[in-house]
Amino acid sequence: MPEQDYDCIIIGAGPGGLQAAIHLARFNRRVILIDQGGGRTRHALHLENYLGLIAGSGKALVDTGIKQIQSFGVTFRHDQVSSVQRDHDFFVVGTGKGADYRAPYLILSTGGAENLPRIMGMNRFFGRSIFTCVDCDGYHTTGKKLVILGRSLQTVRLALAMKQMFTPNITLVMPAGRLPDDHAELLAEDEIRFIEGEAEEFLGDGELTGVKLTDGRQLSCQVVMLSYSYILNDSFLTELSLQREADGKKLATDHNCETSTKNLFALGALRAGNAQAIIAAGQGAMVGIEINQRLLEL
Ligand SMILES: Cc1cc2nc3c(=O)[nH]c(=O)nc-3n(C[C@H](O)[C@H](O)[C@H](O)COP(=O)(O)OP(=O)(O)OC[C@H]3O[C@@H](n4cnc5c(N)ncnc54)[C@H](O)[C@@H]3O)c2cc1C
């Protein structure tokens, strides 16, 4: 039997889940938020594009958010969700610690995880001078010597865009055989240096100074942009058969962030669109208000 009934269960303390919890709790709804820790927002050293945060980190945003939801009476559990099942009009959420929770509304805010190649020295510079998100950190590459690493044609488009917005000094590195001739011409026209190869190690003591390739070549740089996909944190959803977007990955949702299963909502990186903290928070506010409207018996 489920441990306890709630009006809404929220999985994931991303900005979307936290914001939805604030809104629902301030309608005096019974809300539980379950989070396993970690997450992409906590990895953001500077959230400079979030209104009102001048020198705030993602970790500070999440930690403050958890205190804020608790101050409004939200139950917070540090646990990993392992399953979600439908039981008539309710969702039953099972966790790694063996608890079951039940509610008629469920919000998913579990984001994704970086899917990066293993390159030595990554942790020393990640988020400081090695970046993965143009919308988040492209600005930090302004006027700097930049190396871009990736595997797909998306990486070429990224290099062309970075040149327009941030810096003229770009070297693009991709494995052999990945660059079609027409794309090579585009890079040459924009004076973007292209190298076939694969990174083995990021160099530098305090500051990043370069990238060493597997064939021993060393490229000097001050910043690196990585262009690899990330994987969604959605393995606990297998029993629901939710519809996906055309890419087969992101959850299909409507304008209310509602998935193909009624009363199940998805926020942030789980759905199509830009994975930005402030966008996820806005979605959370919208969904919190929407769920409250549905709970009202008028
Ligand atoms: C290095 C870096 C820098 C960034 N910089 C910026 C920036 O400057 N500006 C900006 O807007 N965005 C930035 N982002 C992106 C941004 O943080 C997120 O994409 C955005 O906040 C949306 O995240 P989310 O809410 O979908 O998920 P997340 O923030 O990843 O949160 C998901 C949460 O769900 C939890 N979770 C996952 N699976 C489970 C499970 N099974 N059970 C329980 N809990 C689970 C995770 O532990 C995590 O706490 C950055 C990201 C990175 C990695």
PDB file of C-alpha atoms in Angstrom, residues 133-285:
ATOM      1  CA  CYS A 133      25.702  24.902 -23.499  1.00  0.00           C
ATOM      2  CA  VAL A 134      25.860  27.927 -25.790  1.00  0.00           C
ATOM      3  CA  ASP A 135      22.808  29.614 -24.271  1.00  0.00           C
ATOM      4  CA  CYS A 136      24.343  29.234 -20.806  1.00  0.00           C
ATOM      5  CA  ASP A 137      28.065  29.825 -21.286  1.00  0.00           C
ATOM      6  CA  GLY A 138      28.770  30.903 -24.868  1.00  0.00           C
ATOM      7  CA  TYR A 139      29.228  34.432 -23.475  1.00  0.00           C
ATOM      8  CA  HIS A 140      32.246  33.239 -21.451  1.00  0.00           C
ATOM      9  CA  THR A 141      34.094  32.459 -24.697  1.00  0.00           C
ATOM     10  CA  THR A 142      33.896  36.053 -25.961  1.00  0.00           C
ATOM     11  CA  GLY A 143      37.198  37.097 -27.558  1.00  0.00           C
ATOM     12  CA  LYS A 144      38.970  33.926 -26.371  1.00  0.00           C
ATOM     13  CA  LYS A 145      40.913  31.207 -28.131  1.00  0.00           C
ATOM     14  CA  LEU A 146      38.298  28.472 -28.507  1.00  0.00           C
ATOM     15  CA  VAL A 147      38.456  24.763 -29.353  1.00  0.00           C
ATOM     16  CA  ILE A 148      35.169  23.044 -30.225  1.00  0.00           C
ATOM     17  CA  LEU A 149      34.912  19.252 -29.886  1.00  0.00           C
ATOM     18  CA  GLY A 150      32.087  17.135 -31.295  1.00  0.00           C
ATOM     19  CA  ARG A 151      31.094  14.373 -33.682  1.00  0.00           C
ATOM     20  CA  SER A 152      28.050  15.524 -35.658  1.00  0.00           C
ATOM     21  CA  LEU A 153      27.169  18.135 -38.261  1.00  0.00           C
ATOM     22  CA  GLN A 154      25.467  19.983 -35.419  1.00  0.00           C
ATOM     23  CA  THR A 155      29.025  20.714 -34.233  1.00  0.00           C
ATOM     24  CA  VAL A 156      29.779  22.467 -37.536  1.00  0.00           C
ATOM     25  CA  ARG A 157      26.676  24.642 -37.208  1.00  0.00           C
ATOM     26  CA  LEU A 158      27.752  25.410 -33.636  1.00  0.00           C
ATOM     27  CA  ALA A 159      31.197  26.556 -34.833  1.00  0.00           C
ATOM     28  CA  LEU A 160      29.661  28.866 -37.461  1.00  0.00           C
ATOM     29  CA  ALA A 161      27.317  30.363 -34.845  1.00  0.00           C
ATOM     30  CA  MET A 162      30.085  30.790 -32.239  1.00  0.00           C
ATOM     31  CA  LYS A 163      32.121  32.696 -34.813  1.00  0.00           C
ATOM     32  CA  GLN A 164      29.238  35.131 -35.420  1.00  0.00           C
ATOM     33  CA  MET A 165      28.528  35.720 -31.736  1.00  0.00           C
ATOM     34  CA  PHE A 166      31.621  35.290 -29.624  1.00  0.00           C
ATOM     35  CA  THR A 167      35.098  34.874 -31.045  1.00  0.00           C
ATOM     36  CA  PRO A 168      37.016  34.819 -34.343  1.00  0.00           C
ATOM     37  CA  ASN A 169      39.641  32.398 -33.027  1.00  0.00           C
ATOM     38  CA  ILE A 170      38.098  28.924 -33.391  1.00  0.00           C
ATOM     39  CA  THR A 171      39.530  25.453 -34.003  1.00  0.00           C
ATOM     40  CA  LEU A 172      36.999  22.702 -34.650  1.00  0.00           C
ATOM     41  CA  VAL A 173      38.078  19.113 -33.915  1.00  0.00           C
ATOM     42  CA  MET A 174      36.056  16.121 -35.139  1.00  0.00           C
ATOM     43  CA  PRO A 175      36.920  12.442 -35.707  1.00  0.00           C
ATOM     44  CA  ALA A 176      38.122  11.509 -39.208  1.00  0.00           C
ATOM     45  CA  GLY A 177      35.529  11.097 -41.948  1.00  0.00           C
ATOM     46  CA  ARG A 178      32.749  13.122 -40.302  1.00  0.00           C
ATOM     47  CA  LEU A 179      32.939  16.345 -42.353  1.00  0.00           C
ATOM     48  CA  PRO A 180      31.233  16.442 -45.800  1.00  0.00           C
ATOM     49  CA  ASP A 181      32.912  18.613 -48.473  1.00  0.00           C
ATOM     50  CA  ASP A 182      30.188  21.261 -48.528  1.00  0.00           C
ATOM     51  CA  HIS A 183      30.527  21.777 -44.766  1.00  0.00           C
ATOM     52  CA  ALA A 184      34.314  21.950 -45.084  1.00  0.00           C
ATOM     53  CA  GLU A 185      33.829  24.798 -47.583  1.00  0.00           C
ATOM     54  CA  LEU A 186      31.574  26.668 -45.147  1.00  0.00           C
ATOM     55  CA  LEU A 187      34.219  26.431 -42.431  1.00  0.00           C
ATOM     56  CA  ALA A 188      36.938  27.593 -44.810  1.00  0.00           C
ATOM     57  CA  GLU A 189      34.818  30.577 -45.923  1.00  0.00           C
ATOM     58  CA  ASP A 190      34.438  31.591 -42.264  1.00  0.00           C
ATOM     59  CA  GLU A 191      38.140  31.031 -41.570  1.00  0.00           C
ATOM     60  CA  ILE A 192      37.417  28.386 -38.932  1.00  0.00           C
ATOM     61  CA  ARG A 193      40.339  26.002 -38.588  1.00  0.00           C
ATOM     62  CA  PHE A 194      39.331  22.331 -38.904  1.00  0.00           C
ATOM     63  CA  ILE A 195      41.322  19.380 -37.544  1.00  0.00           C
ATOM     64  CA  GLU A 196      40.543  15.670 -37.800  1.00  0.00           C
ATOM     65  CA  GLY A 197      41.297  14.035 -34.488  1.00  0.00           C
ATOM     66  CA  GLU A 198      40.090  13.072 -31.023  1.00  0.00           C
ATOM     67  CA  ALA A 199      40.864  14.694 -27.688  1.00  0.00           C
ATOM     68  CA  GLU A 200      42.750  12.717 -25.049  1.00  0.00           C
ATOM     69  CA  GLU A 201      43.547  15.290 -22.355  1.00  0.00           C
ATOM     70  CA  PHE A 202      42.834  18.851 -21.293  1.00  0.00           C
ATOM     71  CA  LEU A 203      46.073  20.643 -20.387  1.00  0.00           C
ATOM     72  CA  GLY A 204      46.865  23.276 -17.774  1.00  0.00           C
ATOM     73  CA  ASP A 205      47.456  23.580 -14.042  1.00  0.00           C
ATOM     74  CA  GLY A 206      45.324  26.413 -12.695  1.00  0.00           C
ATOM     75  CA  GLU A 207      43.961  27.598 -16.032  1.00  0.00           C
ATOM     76  CA  LEU A 208      43.153  25.627 -19.192  1.00  0.00           C
ATOM     77  CA  THR A 209      45.976  26.058 -21.704  1.00  0.00           C
ATOM     78  CA  GLY A 210      45.220  23.496 -24.396  1.00  0.00           C
ATOM     79  CA  VAL A 211      43.927  20.168 -25.655  1.00  0.00           C
ATOM     80  CA  LYS A 212      46.121  17.154 -26.374  1.00  0.00           C
ATOM     81  CA  LEU A 213      44.893  14.833 -29.148  1.00  0.00           C
ATOM     82  CA  THR A 214      45.274  11.049 -29.180  1.00  0.00           C
ATOM     83  CA  ASP A 215      47.960  11.325 -31.907  1.00  0.00           C
ATOM     84  CA  GLY A 216      50.052  13.569 -29.615  1.00  0.00           C
ATOM     85  CA  ARG A 217      49.301  16.925 -31.263  1.00  0.00           C
ATOM     86  CA  GLN A 218      48.616  19.796 -28.834  1.00  0.00           C
ATOM     87  CA  LEU A 219      46.233  22.671 -29.582  1.00  0.00           C
ATOM     88  CA  SER A 220      46.529  25.764 -27.435  1.00  0.00           C
ATOM     89  CA  CYS A 221      43.272  27.336 -26.210  1.00  0.00           C
ATOM     90  CA  GLN A 222      41.668  29.223 -23.316  1.00  0.00           C
ATOM     91  CA  VAL A 223      38.165  27.747 -23.556  1.00  0.00           C
ATOM     92  CA  VAL A 224      36.486  24.619 -24.936  1.00  0.00           C
ATOM     93  CA  MET A 225      32.908  24.072 -26.087  1.00  0.00           C
ATOM     94  CA  LEU A 226      31.739  20.444 -26.148  1.00  0.00           C
ATOM     95  CA  SER A 227      28.999  19.448 -28.582  1.00  0.00           C
ATOM     96  CA  TYR A 228      27.664  16.064 -27.477  1.00  0.00           C
ATOM     97  CA  SER A 229      24.144  14.975 -26.625  1.00  0.00           C
ATOM     98  CA  TYR A 230      22.873  14.349 -23.125  1.00  0.00           C
ATOM     99  CA  ILE A 231      20.684  11.505 -21.970  1.00  0.00           C
ATOM    100  CA  LEU A 232      17.370  12.027 -20.213  1.00  0.00           C
ATOM    101  CA  ASN A 233      16.785  10.858 -16.645  1.00  0.00           C
ATOM    102  CA  ASP A 234      13.624   8.938 -17.517  1.00  0.00           C
ATOM    103  CA  SER A 235      14.438   5.242 -17.036  1.00  0.00           C
ATOM    104  CA  PHE A 236      11.807   4.990 -14.270  1.00  0.00           C
ATOM    105  CA  LEU A 237       9.005   5.764 -16.758  1.00  0.00           C
ATOM    106  CA  THR A 238       9.043   2.550 -18.796  1.00  0.00           C
ATOM    107  CA  GLU A 239       5.673   1.309 -17.523  1.00  0.00           C
ATOM    108  CA  LEU A 240       3.794   4.360 -18.859  1.00  0.00           C
ATOM    109  CA  SER A 241       4.515   4.162 -22.654  1.00  0.00           C
ATOM    110  CA  LEU A 242       4.606   7.942 -23.022  1.00  0.00           C
ATOM    111  CA  GLN A 243       4.653   9.499 -26.496  1.00  0.00           C
ATOM    112  CA  ARG A 244       7.962  11.024 -27.595  1.00  0.00           C
ATOM    113  CA  GLU A 245       8.878  13.839 -29.964  1.00  0.00           C
ATOM    114  CA  ALA A 246      10.064  12.978 -33.497  1.00  0.00           C
ATOM    115  CA  ASP A 247      13.647  12.571 -32.182  1.00  0.00           C
ATOM    116  CA  GLY A 248      12.375   9.601 -30.133  1.00  0.00           C
ATOM    117  CA  LYS A 249      13.865  11.068 -26.941  1.00  0.00           C
ATOM    118  CA  LYS A 250      12.135  14.139 -25.535  1.00  0.00           C
ATOM    119  CA  LEU A 251       8.681  13.626 -24.021  1.00  0.00           C
ATOM    120  CA  ALA A 252       5.869  14.914 -26.227  1.00  0.00           C
ATOM    121  CA  THR A 253       3.926  17.597 -24.326  1.00  0.00           C
ATOM    122  CA  ASP A 254       1.212  20.141 -25.124  1.00  0.00           C
ATOM    123  CA  HIS A 255       1.173  23.895 -24.379  1.00  0.00           C
ATOM    124  CA  ASN A 256       0.441  23.093 -20.701  1.00  0.00           C
ATOM    125  CA  CYS A 257       3.517  20.799 -20.475  1.00  0.00           C
ATOM    126  CA  GLU A 258       1.095  17.861 -20.152  1.00  0.00           C
ATOM    127  CA  THR A 259       2.364  14.562 -21.549  1.00  0.00           C
ATOM    128  CA  SER A 260       0.332  12.003 -23.511  1.00  0.00           C
ATOM    129  CA  THR A 261      -0.843  10.664 -20.129  1.00  0.00           C
ATOM    130  CA  LYS A 262      -3.509  12.880 -18.563  1.00  0.00           C
ATOM    131  CA  ASN A 263      -2.437  14.773 -15.402  1.00  0.00           C
ATOM    132  CA  LEU A 264       1.225  13.871 -15.923  1.00  0.00           C
ATOM    133  CA  PHE A 265       3.385  16.912 -16.673  1.00  0.00           C
ATOM    134  CA  ALA A 266       7.009  17.216 -17.827  1.00  0.00           C
ATOM    135  CA  LEU A 267       9.247  20.262 -17.371  1.00  0.00           C
ATOM    136  CA  GLY A 268      12.719  21.473 -18.286  1.00  0.00           C
ATOM    137  CA  ALA A 269      15.110  19.300 -20.253  1.00  0.00           C
ATOM    138  CA  LEU A 270      12.630  16.394 -20.480  1.00  0.00           C
ATOM    139  CA  ARG A 271      10.523  18.255 -23.057  1.00  0.00           C
ATOM    140  CA  ALA A 272      11.402  19.923 -26.362  1.00  0.00           C
ATOM    141  CA  GLY A 273      12.788  23.452 -26.273  1.00  0.00           C
ATOM    142  CA  ASN A 274      15.745  25.212 -24.727  1.00  0.00           C
ATOM    143  CA  ALA A 275      16.946  23.664 -21.459  1.00  0.00           C
ATOM    144  CA  GLN A 276      17.337  26.848 -19.463  1.00  0.00           C
ATOM    145  CA  ALA A 277      16.786  27.242 -15.741  1.00  0.00           C
ATOM    146  CA  ILE A 278      14.508  30.251 -16.047  1.00  0.00           C
ATOM    147  CA  ILE A 279      12.399  28.565 -18.742  1.00  0.00           C
ATOM    148  CA  ALA A 280      11.994  25.452 -16.569  1.00  0.00           C
ATOM    149  CA  ALA A 281      11.011  27.655 -13.598  1.00  0.00           C
ATOM    150  CA  GLY A 282       8.398  29.439 -15.733  1.00  0.00           C
ATOM    151  CA  GLN A 283       6.984  26.089 -16.824  1.00  0.00           C
ATOM    152  CA  GLY A 284       6.856  25.024 -13.166  1.00  0.00           C
ATOM    153  CA  ALA A 285       4.832  28.105 -12.198  1.00  0.00           C
TER     154      ALA A 285
END
